[in-house]
mmCIF file of C-alpha atoms in Angstrom:
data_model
loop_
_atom_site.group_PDB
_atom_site.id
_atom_site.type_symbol
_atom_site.label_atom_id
_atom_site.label_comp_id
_atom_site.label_asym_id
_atom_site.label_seq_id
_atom_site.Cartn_x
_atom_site.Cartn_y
_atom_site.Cartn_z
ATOM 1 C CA UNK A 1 -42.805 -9.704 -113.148
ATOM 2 C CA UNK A 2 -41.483 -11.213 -116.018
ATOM 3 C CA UNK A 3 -39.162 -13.944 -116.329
ATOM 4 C CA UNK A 4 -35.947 -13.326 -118.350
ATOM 5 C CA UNK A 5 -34.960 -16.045 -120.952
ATOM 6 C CA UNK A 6 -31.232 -16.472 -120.484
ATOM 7 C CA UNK A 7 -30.300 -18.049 -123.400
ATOM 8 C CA UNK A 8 -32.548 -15.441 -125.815
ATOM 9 C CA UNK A 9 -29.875 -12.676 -124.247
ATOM 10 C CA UNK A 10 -27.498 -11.632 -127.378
ATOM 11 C CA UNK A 11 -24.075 -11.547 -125.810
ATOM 12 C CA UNK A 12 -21.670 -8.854 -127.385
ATOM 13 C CA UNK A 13 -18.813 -10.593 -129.443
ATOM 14 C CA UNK A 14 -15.458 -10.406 -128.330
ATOM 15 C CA UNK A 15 -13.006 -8.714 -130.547
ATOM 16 C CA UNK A 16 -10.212 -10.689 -131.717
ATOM 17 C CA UNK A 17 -7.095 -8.520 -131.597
ATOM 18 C CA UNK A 18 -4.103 -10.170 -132.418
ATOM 19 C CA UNK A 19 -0.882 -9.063 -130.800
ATOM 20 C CA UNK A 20 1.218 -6.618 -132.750
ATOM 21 C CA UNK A 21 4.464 -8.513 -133.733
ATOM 22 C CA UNK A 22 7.468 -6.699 -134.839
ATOM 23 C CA UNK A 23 10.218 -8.798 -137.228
ATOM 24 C CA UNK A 24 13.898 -9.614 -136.275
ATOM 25 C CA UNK A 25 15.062 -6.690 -137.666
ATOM 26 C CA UNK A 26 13.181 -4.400 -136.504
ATOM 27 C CA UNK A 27 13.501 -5.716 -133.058
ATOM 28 C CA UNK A 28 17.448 -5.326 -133.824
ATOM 29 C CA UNK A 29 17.089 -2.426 -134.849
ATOM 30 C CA UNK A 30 15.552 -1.098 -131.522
ATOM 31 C CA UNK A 31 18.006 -3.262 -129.432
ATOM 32 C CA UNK A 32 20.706 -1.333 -131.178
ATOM 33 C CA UNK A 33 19.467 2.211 -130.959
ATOM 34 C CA UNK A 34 20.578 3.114 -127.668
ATOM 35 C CA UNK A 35 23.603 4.816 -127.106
ATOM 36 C CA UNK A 36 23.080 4.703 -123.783
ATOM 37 C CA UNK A 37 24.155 0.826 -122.247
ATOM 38 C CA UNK A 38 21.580 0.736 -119.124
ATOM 39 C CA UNK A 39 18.651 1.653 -121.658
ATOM 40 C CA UNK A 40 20.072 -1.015 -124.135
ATOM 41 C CA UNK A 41 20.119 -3.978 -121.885
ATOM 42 C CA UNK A 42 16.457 -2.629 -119.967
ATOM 43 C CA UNK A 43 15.107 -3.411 -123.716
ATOM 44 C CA UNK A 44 17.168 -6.594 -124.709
ATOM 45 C CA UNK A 45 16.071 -8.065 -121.327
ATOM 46 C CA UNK A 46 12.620 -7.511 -122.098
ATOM 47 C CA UNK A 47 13.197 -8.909 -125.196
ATOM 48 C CA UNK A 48 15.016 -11.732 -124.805
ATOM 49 C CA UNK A 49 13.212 -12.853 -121.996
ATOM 50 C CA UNK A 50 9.475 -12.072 -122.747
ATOM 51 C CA UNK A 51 9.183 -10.141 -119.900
ATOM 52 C CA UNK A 52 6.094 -7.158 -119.068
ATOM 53 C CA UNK A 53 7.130 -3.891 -118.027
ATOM 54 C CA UNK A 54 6.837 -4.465 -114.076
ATOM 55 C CA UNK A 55 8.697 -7.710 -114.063
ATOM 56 C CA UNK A 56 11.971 -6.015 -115.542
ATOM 57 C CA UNK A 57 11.743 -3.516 -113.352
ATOM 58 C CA UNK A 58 11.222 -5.383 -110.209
ATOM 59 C CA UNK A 59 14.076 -7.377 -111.170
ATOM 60 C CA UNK A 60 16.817 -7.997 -108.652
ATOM 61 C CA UNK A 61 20.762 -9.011 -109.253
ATOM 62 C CA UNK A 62 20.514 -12.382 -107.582
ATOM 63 C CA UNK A 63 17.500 -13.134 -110.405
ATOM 64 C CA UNK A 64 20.123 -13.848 -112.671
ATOM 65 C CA UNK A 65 21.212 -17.520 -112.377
ATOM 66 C CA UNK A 66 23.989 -17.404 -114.809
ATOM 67 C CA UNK A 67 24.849 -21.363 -113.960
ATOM 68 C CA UNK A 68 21.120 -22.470 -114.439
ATOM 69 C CA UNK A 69 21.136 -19.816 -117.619
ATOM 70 C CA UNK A 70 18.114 -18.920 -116.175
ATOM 71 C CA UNK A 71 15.827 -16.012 -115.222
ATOM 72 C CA UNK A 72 13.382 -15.937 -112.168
ATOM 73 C CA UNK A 73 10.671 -13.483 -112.222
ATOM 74 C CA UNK A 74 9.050 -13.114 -108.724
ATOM 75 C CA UNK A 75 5.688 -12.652 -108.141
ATOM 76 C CA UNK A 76 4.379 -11.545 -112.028
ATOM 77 C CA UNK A 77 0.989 -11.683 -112.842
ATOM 78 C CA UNK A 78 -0.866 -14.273 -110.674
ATOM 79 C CA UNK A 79 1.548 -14.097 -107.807
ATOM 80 C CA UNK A 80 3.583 -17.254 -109.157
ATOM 81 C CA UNK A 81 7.153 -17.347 -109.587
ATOM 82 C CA UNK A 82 8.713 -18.989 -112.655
ATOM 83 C CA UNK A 83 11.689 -18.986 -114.959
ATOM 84 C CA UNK A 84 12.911 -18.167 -117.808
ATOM 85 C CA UNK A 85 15.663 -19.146 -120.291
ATOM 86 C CA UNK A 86 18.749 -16.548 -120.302
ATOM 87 C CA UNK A 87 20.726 -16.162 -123.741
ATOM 88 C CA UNK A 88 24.661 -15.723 -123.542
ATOM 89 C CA UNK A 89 24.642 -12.477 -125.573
ATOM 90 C CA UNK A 90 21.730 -11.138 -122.505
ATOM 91 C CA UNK A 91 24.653 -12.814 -119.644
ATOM 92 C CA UNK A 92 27.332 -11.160 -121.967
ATOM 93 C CA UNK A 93 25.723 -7.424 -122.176
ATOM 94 C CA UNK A 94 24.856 -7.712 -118.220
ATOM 95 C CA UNK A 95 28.421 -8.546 -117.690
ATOM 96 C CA UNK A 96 29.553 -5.506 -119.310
ATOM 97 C CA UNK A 97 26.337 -3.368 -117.479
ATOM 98 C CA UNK A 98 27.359 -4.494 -113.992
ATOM 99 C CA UNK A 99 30.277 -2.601 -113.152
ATOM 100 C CA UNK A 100 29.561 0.462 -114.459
ATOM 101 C CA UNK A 101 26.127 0.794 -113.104
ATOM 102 C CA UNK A 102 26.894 -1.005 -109.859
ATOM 103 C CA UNK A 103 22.679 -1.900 -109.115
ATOM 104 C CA UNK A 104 22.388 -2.193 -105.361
ATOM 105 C CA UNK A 105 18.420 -3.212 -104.522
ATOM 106 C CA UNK A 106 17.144 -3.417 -108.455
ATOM 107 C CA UNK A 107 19.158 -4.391 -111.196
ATOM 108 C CA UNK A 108 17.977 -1.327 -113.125
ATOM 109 C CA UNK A 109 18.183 1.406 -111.222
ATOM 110 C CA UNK A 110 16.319 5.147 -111.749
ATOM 111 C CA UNK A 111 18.881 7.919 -110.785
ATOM 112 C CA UNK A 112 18.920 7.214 -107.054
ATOM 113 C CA UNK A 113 20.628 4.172 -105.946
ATOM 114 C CA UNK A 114 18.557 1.606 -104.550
ATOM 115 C CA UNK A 115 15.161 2.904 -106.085
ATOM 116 C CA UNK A 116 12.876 1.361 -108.722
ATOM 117 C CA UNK A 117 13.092 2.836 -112.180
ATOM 118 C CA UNK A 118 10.399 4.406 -113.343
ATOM 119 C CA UNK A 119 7.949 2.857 -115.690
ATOM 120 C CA UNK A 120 7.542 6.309 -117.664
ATOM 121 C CA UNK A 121 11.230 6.435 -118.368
ATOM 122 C CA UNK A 122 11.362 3.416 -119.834
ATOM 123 C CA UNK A 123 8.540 4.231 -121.636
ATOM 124 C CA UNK A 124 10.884 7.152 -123.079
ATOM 125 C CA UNK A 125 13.962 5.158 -123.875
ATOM 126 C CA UNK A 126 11.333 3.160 -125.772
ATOM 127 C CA UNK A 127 10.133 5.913 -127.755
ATOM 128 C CA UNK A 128 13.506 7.182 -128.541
ATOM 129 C CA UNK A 129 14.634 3.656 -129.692
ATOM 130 C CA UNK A 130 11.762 3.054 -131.910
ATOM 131 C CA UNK A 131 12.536 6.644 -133.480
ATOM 132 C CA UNK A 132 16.046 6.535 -134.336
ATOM 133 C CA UNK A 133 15.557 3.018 -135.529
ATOM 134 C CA UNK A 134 13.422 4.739 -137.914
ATOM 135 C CA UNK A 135 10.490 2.629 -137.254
ATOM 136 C CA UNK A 136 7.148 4.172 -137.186
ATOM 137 C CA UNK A 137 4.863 2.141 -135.842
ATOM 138 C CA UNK A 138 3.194 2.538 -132.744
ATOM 139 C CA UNK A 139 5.589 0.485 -130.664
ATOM 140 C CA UNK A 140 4.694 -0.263 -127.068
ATOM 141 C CA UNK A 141 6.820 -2.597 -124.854
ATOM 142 C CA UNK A 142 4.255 -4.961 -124.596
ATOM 143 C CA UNK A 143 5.146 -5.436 -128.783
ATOM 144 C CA UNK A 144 8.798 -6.977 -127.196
ATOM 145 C CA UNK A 145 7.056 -9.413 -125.331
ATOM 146 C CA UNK A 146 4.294 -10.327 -128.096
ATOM 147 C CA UNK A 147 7.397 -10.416 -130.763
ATOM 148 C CA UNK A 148 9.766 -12.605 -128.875
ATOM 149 C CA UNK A 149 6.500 -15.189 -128.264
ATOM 150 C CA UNK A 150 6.001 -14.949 -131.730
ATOM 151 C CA UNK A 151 9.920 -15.663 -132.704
ATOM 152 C CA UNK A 152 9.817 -18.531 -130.807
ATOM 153 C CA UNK A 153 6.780 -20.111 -132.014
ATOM 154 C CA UNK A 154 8.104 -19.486 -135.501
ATOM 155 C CA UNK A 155 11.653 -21.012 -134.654
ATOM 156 C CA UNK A 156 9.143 -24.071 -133.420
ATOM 157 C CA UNK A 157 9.357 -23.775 -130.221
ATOM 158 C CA UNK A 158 6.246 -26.464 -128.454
ATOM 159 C CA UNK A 159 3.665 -23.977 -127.811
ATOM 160 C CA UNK A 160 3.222 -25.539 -123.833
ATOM 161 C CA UNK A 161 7.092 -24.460 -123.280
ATOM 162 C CA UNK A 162 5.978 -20.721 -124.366
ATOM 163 C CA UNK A 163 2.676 -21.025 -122.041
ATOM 164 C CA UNK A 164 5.603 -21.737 -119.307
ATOM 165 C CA UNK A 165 7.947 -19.040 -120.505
ATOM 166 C CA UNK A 166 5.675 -16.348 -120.808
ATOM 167 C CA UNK A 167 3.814 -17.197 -117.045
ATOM 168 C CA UNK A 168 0.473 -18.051 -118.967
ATOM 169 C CA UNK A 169 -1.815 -19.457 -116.623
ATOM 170 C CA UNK A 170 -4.384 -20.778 -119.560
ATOM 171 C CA UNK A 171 -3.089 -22.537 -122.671
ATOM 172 C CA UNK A 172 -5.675 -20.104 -124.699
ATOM 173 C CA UNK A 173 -3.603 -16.645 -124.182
ATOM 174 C CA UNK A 174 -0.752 -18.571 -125.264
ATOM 175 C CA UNK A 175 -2.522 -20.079 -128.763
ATOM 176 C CA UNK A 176 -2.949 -16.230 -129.538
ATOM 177 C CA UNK A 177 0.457 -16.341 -131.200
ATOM 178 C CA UNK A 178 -0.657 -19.120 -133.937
ATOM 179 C CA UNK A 179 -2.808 -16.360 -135.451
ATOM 180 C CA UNK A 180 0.550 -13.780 -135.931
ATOM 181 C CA UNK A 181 3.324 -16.496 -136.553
ATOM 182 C CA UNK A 182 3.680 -15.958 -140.171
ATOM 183 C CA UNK A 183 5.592 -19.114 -139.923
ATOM 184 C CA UNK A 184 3.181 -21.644 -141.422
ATOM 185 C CA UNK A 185 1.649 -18.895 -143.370
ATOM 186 C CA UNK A 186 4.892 -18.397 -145.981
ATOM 187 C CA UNK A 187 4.164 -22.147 -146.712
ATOM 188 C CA UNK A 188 1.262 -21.165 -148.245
ATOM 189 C CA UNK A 189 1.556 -20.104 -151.724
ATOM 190 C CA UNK A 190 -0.970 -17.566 -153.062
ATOM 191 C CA UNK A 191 -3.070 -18.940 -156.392
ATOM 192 C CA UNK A 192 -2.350 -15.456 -157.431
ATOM 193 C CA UNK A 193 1.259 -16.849 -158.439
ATOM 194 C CA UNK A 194 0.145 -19.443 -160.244
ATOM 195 C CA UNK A 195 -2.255 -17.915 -162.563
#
């Protein structure tokens, strides 16, 4: 039988995809599109928190520390808990969400009280958002997270505080959003300019 050299084996690349970012404005002008306030404040949370799809939605009302300004999102990805920094305009717009929606078990509720909204749905609100913001790119909710990494990298926020933020067990996922913050890169000056 013969014996397979290991190191002769050719292993596939890995393809570097870099995160699709959106700008401020265009994430404004999703936050804004909504008519509808639940749908708005599903998206900002996301948003403003860097949260993935199933941790919004298995938010509950006692998540929101609103003395600590924090977040805690149970249980995400790797079964840790951790926190995350809550803005005044997010504490604001839940303020204004609370009473009228009145959340029992979740604090985003699908059309029966005390059930999980559905990931779908959101998916929809999405959708419409992107499209009457008039954006057309491919927009996935993921993009929220990815942009809001990206802001704060570009605002200059330490790269380790993001790892935390974002529940990033290795440093590596985290450096991803060097390669899209066009921060450092509108330093740069093209030689085209100075010809």
């Amino acid at each position: 039988s013969r014996t397979i050299e290991v190191n002769l084996i050719k292993r596939p690349k890995r393809e570097k995809v870099l995160p699709n970012v959106l700008s401020k404005k265009e994430v404004k002008q999703i936050l804004m599109a909504p008519s509808n306030m639940k749908h708005r404040a599903m998206l900002a949370v996301i948003y403003s928190c860097g949260l993935r799809c199933g941790e919004l939605l298995r938010l509950k009302p006692e998540h929101i520390d609103s003395n600590r300004m924090v977040l805690i999102v149970k249980q995400s990805k790797g079964k840790k808990d951790r926190i995350t920094p809550l803005s005044q305009k997010i504490v604001d717009l839940l303020r204004e969400y609370y009473p009228v929606f009145r959340p029992k078990t979740w604090l985003f509720e699908g059309m029966t009280v005390g059930e999980m909204y559905d990931e779908r749905s959101l998916q929809k609100v999405l959708k419409s958002a992107v499209a009457r913001a008039g954006i057309r790119k491919p927009v996935t909710l993921h993009w929220l997270r990815h942009s809001y990494a990206t802001h704060l990298l570009e605002a200059g926020t330490d790269l380790r505080y993001i790892q935390e933020i974002l529940g990033h067990s290795s440093s590596k996922t985290t450096e991803i959003y060097t390669h899209v913050s066009t921060h450092s890169l509108q330093k740069i000056t093209s030689p085209f300019d100075t010809l």
